[in-house]
XYZ file of C-alpha atoms in Angstrom:
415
model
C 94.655 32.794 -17.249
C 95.478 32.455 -13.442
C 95.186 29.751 -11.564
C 92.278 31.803 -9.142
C 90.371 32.834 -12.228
C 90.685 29.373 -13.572
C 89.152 27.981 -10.470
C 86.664 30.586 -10.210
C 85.154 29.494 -13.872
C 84.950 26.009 -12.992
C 83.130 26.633 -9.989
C 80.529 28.795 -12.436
C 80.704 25.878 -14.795
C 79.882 23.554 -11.901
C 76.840 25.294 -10.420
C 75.559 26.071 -13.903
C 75.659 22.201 -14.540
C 74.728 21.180 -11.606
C 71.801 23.392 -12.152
C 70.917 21.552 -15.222
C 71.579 18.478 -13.259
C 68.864 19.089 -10.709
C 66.374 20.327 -13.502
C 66.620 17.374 -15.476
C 66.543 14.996 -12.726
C 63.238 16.385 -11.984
C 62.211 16.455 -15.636
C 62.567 12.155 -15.614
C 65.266 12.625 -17.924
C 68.282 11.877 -15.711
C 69.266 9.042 -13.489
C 67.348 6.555 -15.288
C 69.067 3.854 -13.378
C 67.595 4.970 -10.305
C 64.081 5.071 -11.517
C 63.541 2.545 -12.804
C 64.889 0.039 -10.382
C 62.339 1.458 -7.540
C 59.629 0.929 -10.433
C 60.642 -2.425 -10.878
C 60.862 -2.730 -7.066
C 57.393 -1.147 -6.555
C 55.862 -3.819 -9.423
C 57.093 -6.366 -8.254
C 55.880 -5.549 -4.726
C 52.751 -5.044 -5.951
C 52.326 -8.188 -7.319
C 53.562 -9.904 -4.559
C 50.471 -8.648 -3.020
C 48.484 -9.631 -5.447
C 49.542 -13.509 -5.793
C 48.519 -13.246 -1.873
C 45.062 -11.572 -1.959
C 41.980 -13.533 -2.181
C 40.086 -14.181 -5.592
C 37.186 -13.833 -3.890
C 34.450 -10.712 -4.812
C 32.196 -9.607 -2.434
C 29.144 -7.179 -3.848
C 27.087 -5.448 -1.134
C 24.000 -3.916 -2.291
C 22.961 -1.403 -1.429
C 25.883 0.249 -2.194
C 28.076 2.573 0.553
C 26.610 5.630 1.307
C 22.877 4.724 -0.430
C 20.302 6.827 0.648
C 16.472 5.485 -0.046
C 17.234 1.955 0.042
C 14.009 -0.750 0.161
C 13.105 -1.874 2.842
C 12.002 -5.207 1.371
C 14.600 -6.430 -1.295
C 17.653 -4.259 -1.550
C 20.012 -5.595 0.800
C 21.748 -8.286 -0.111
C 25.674 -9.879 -0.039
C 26.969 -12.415 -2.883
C 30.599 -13.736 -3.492
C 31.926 -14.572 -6.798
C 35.098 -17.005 -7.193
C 34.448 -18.121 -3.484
C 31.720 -18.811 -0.515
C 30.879 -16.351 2.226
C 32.084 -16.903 6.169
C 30.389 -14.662 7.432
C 28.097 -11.581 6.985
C 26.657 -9.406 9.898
C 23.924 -6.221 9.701
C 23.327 -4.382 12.468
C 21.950 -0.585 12.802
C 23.663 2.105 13.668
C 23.055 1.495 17.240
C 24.578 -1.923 16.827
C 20.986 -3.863 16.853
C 21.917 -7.361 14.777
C 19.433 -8.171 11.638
C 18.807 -11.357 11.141
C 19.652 -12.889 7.970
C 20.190 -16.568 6.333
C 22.887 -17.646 3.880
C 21.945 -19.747 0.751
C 22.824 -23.266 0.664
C 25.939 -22.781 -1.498
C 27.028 -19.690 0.397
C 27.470 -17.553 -2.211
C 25.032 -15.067 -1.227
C 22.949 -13.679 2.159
C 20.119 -11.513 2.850
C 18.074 -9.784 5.857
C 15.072 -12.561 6.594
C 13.188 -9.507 8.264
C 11.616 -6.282 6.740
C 13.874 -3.530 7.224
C 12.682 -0.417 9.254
C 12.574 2.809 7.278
C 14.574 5.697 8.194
C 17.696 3.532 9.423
C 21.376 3.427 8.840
C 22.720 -0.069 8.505
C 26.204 -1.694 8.551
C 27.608 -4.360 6.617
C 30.449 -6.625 7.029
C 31.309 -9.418 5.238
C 33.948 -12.170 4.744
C 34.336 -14.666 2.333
C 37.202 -17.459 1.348
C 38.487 -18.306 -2.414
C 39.235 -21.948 -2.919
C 42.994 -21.287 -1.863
C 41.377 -20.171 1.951
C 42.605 -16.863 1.049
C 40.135 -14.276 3.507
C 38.807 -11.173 1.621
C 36.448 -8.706 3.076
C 34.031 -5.807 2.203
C 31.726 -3.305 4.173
C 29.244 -0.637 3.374
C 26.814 1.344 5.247
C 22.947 2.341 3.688
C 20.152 4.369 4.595
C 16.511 2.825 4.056
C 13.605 4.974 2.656
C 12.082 7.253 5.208
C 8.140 7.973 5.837
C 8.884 11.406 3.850
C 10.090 9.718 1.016
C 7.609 6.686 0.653
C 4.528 5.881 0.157
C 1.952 2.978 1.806
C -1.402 2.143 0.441
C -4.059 1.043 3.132
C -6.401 -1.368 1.711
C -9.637 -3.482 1.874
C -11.031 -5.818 2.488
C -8.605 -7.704 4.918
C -6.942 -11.027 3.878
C -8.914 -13.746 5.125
C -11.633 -12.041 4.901
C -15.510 -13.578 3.371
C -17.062 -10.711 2.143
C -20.281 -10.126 -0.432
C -19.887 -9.868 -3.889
C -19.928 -6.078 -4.475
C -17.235 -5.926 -2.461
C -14.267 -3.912 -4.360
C -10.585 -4.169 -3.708
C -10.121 -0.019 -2.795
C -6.426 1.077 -1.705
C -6.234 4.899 -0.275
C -2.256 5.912 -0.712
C -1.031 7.940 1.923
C 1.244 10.243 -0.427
C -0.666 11.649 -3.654
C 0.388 9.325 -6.705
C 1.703 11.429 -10.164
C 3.205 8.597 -11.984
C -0.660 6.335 -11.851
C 0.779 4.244 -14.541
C 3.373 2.813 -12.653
C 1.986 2.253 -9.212
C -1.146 0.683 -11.289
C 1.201 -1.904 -12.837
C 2.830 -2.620 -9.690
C -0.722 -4.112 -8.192
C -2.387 -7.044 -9.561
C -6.197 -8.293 -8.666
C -7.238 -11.662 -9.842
C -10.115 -14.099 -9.567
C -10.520 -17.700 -9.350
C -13.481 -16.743 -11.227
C -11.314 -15.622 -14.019
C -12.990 -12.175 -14.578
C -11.667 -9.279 -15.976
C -10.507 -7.019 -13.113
C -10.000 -3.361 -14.086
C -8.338 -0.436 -11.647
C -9.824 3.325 -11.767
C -8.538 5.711 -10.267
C -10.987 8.179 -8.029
C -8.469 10.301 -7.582
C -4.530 10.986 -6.420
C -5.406 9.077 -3.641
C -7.167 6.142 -4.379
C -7.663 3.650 -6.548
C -10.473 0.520 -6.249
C -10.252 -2.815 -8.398
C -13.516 -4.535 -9.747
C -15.424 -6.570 -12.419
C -17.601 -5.824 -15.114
C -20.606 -7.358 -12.729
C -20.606 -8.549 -9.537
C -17.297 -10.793 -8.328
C -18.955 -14.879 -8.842
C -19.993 -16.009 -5.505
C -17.848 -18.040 -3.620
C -14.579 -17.343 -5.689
C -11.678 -16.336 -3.992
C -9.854 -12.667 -4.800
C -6.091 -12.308 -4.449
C -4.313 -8.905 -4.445
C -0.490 -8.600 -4.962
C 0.695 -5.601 -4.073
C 4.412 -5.375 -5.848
C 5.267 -1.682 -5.117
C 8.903 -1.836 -3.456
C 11.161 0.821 -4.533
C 8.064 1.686 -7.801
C 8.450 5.594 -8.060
C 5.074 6.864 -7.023
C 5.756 10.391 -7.306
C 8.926 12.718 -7.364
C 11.356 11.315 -4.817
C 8.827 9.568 -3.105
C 8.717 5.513 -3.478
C 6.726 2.562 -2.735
C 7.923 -0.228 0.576
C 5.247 -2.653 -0.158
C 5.483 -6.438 -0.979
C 2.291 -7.759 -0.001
C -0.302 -10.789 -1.169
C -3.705 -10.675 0.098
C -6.516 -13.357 -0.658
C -10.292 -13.083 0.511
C -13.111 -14.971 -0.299
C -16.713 -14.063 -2.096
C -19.744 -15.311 -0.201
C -22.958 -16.219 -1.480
C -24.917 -13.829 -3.938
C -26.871 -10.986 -1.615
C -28.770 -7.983 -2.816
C -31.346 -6.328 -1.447
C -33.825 -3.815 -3.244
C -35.006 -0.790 -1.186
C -37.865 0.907 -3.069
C -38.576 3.980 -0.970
C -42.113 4.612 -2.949
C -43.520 1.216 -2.152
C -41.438 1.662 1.548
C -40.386 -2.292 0.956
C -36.815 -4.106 1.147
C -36.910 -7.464 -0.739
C -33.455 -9.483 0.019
C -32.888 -11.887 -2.004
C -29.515 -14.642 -2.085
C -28.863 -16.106 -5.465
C -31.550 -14.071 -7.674
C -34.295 -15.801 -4.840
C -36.413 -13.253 -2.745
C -35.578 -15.000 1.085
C -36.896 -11.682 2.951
C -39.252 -9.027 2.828
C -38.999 -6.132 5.397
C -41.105 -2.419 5.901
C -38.867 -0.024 5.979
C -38.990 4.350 6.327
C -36.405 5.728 3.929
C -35.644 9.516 4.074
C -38.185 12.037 4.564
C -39.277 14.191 1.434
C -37.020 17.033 2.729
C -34.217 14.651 3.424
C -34.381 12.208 0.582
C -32.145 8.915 0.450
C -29.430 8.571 -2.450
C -30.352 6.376 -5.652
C -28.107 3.983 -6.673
C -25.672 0.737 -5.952
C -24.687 0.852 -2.269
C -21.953 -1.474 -0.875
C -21.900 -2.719 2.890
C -18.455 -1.056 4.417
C -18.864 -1.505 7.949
C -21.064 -2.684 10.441
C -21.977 -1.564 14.272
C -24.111 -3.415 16.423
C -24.490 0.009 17.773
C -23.543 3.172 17.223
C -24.135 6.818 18.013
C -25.818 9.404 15.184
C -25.134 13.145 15.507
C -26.775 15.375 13.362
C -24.487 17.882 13.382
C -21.827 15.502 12.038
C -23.493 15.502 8.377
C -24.735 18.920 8.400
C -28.328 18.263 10.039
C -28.194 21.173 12.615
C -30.709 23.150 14.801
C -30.332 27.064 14.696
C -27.838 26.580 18.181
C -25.375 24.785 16.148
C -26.156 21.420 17.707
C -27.572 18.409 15.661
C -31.154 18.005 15.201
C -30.919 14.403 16.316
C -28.472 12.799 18.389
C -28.690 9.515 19.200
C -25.888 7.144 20.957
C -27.762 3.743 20.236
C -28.535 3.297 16.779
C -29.244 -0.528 16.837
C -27.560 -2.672 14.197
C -26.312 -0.111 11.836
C -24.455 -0.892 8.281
C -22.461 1.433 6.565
C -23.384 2.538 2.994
C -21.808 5.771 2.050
C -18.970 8.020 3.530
C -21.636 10.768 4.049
C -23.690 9.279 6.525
C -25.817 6.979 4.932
C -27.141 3.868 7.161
C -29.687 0.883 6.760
C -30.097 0.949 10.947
C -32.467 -0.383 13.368
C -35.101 1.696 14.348
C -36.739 1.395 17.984
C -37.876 5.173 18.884
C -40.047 5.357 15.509
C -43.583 4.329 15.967
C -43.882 0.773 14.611
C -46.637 2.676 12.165
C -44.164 4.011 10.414
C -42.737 1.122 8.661
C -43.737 0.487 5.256
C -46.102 3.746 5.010
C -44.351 6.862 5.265
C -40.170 7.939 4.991
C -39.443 9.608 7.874
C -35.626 9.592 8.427
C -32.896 12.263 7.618
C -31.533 10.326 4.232
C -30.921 6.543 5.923
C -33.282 3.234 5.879
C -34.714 2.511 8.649
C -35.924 -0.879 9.701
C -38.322 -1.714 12.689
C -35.746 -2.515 15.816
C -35.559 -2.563 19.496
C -33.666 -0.615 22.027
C -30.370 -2.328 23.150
C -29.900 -4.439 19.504
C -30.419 -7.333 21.830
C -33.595 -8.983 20.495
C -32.798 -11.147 17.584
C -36.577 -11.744 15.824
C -36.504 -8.252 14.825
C -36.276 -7.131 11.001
C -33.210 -5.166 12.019
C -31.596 -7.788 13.627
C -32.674 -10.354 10.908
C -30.661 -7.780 8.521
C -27.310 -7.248 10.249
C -27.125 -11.229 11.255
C -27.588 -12.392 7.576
C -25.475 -9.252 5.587
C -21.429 -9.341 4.842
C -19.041 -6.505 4.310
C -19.778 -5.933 0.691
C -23.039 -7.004 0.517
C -25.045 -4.668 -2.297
C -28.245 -2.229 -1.753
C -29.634 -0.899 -4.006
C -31.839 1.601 -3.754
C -34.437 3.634 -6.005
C -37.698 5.802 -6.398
C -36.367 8.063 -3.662
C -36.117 11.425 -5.700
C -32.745 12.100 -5.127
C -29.731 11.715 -7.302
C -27.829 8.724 -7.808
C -24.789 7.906 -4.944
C -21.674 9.378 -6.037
C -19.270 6.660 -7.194
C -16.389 7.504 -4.496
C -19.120 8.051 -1.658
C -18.604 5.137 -0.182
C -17.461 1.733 -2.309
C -20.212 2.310 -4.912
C -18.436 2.141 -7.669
C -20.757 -0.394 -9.564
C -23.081 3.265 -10.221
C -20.728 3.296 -13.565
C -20.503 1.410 -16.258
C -18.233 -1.017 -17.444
C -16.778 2.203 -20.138
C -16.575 4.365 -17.771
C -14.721 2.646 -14.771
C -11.762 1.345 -17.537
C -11.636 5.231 -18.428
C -10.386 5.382 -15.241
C -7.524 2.951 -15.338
C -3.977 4.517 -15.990
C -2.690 1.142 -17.684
């Protein structure tokens, strides 16, 4: 073989095995050496890092990038193997929340109700017991309006009303999952009565006793409905307690056939007054009637319960109904009445479907029956009301519940 051919093989031989070379080296199966000292150098760096990072864990909760969050409970920071330095939450805009560390400082939370639809930022530090500084941030979104769901109640805390007065809540989203928003509210009584819920509807649900709440016992609501699923992707934001106390025992009987209203406090008769209940063509609901609101005066429009002239415009309209007290949605009143002759009263029904009790123009004379009436009834007083020839009050019309009975208002409980 010649010396050019000779050379010309090894350089073959050379490329072919320094193909093999480069195949294997990529393979992990050559140069061993050299990988596994940068391993060993990468290891070792790493836990060079380690022995200088802090023990400390910070947990933020919510967690980055929630969506929904409460706007009661959720946030929170807490440390394990150390104590917090310092947390801050602001909103997106860079508005600072105010919040409190606990007295060990191991955790921290908002000491204000978050606003819904709002980003938030946290940052937080914390030491381990070598002074070693570790730190953690996240960023939520609370619950907006679309997504959540508020229930407006009654009667207000504080509050002294009569003893048909019922705890009612109208939701302003329509509720699907009853049984959970149900358990999330709690009505008790000093009394110690059995307090059911039914629900009317979607909507609304009202809270109640077998009979009449015991006079002068006090009522407390607990509304515990943060983050409780109310319906598909839609969630409660309330944490609320509400108290209010029972008066004394008031009901008054209207018997439209004898035209009479007997009041009495405590099972005692303390008042009897004439009165004109509704005319034979427009005859006054039947039933248990509950107090909801109270005007010293107030306008009545025919047309705005369906009493209209052939023009369209209300067969009565007057803007100074004297002392007038709420007892159904509809339109139903016990009012003052000053334009009616005073003949009237306790002989013949004459009004479009209220009771009417003699009055005077201006509700400023306090020795009339009307008067008399509104100074000495309470939000949630009871009338009740019979002989009139019409049918009993609808149930949701109002806060009349008490019109069923004690079976068929726990029918209506979803728990």
């Amino acid at each position: 073989m010649t010396d050019s051919k000779r050379r010309k093989g090894l350089t073959v031989a050379s490329a072919l095995l320094g193909g093999v070379l480069a195949l294997t080296g990529c393979s992990g199966g050559g140069n061993a050496k050299a990988t596994d000292n940068g391993d060993t150098s990468q290891a070792k760096a790493d836990e060079a890092a380690a022995k200088k990072s802090s023990e400390a864990q910070i947990t933020i909760t919510p967690k980055d990038g929630s969506n929904n969050a409460s706007i009661n409970n959720s946030a929170a920071v807490k440390v394990a193997k150390g104590t917090l330095t310092g947390v801050t939450m602001t909103t997106a805009d860079g508005k600072a929340v105010a919040g409190a560390l606990s007295a060990d400082k191991t955790s921290w939370k908002p000491t204000v109700q978050l606003a819904r639809s709002t980003t938030y930022k946290v940052a937080a530090e914390a030491k381990d017991s070598a002074g070693r500084v570790a730190n953690e941030n996240a960023s939520f979104t609370t619950v907006s309006p679309a997504n959540s769901f508020i229930g407006n109640f009654t009667p207000d805390n504080g509050a002294t009303v009569g003893v048909g007065m019922p705890v009612s809540i109208n939701f302003d989203k329509a509720i699907t999952n009853k049984a959970a928003v149900q358990k999330g509210i709690s009505v008790t009584s000093s009394s110690g009565q059995e307090v059911v819920g039914h629900w009317f509807n979607a909507n609304r649900i009202d809270f109640r006793p077998e009979t009449y709440w015991k006079e002068n016992s006090t009522v407390t609501l607990k509304l515990d409905l943060d983050g409780v699923q109310g319906a598909s992707g839609v969630y409660g934001v309330q944490q609320k307690t509400v108290t209010f106390h029972i008066g004394r025992n008031q009901v008054s009987y209207v018997d439209a056939q004898t035209k009479q209203m007997k009041v009495t406090q405590d099972g005692k008769v303390v008042k009897t007054i004439a009165i004109s209940a509704g005319s034979p063509e427009h005859k006054t609901y039947q039933g248990v009637m509950v107090m909801s609101e109270k005007f010293q005066q107030t306008r009545m429009n025919g047309a705005t319960v369906g009493f209209t002239d052939d023009d369209g415009k209300g067969e009565y309209d007057i803007k100074d109904v004297p002392h007038a007290i709420r007892l159904t949605n509809s339109g139903t009143f016990l009012h003052g009445n000053y334009w009616g002759a005073p003949s009237i009263f306790g002989s013949v029904n004459t009004s479009h479907g209220c009771v009417g009790l003699p009055d005077a123009k201006g509700a400023k004379d306090p020795n009339t029956p009307a008067a008399w009436m509104y100074s000495h009834s309470l939000i949630g007083d009871v009338v009740v009301i019979k002989n009139t020839g019409d049918k009993t009050v609808a149930p949701d019309n109002g806060l009349n519940g008490w019109n069923l009975d004690w079976a068929q208002w726990k029918a209506g409980s979803a728990v």
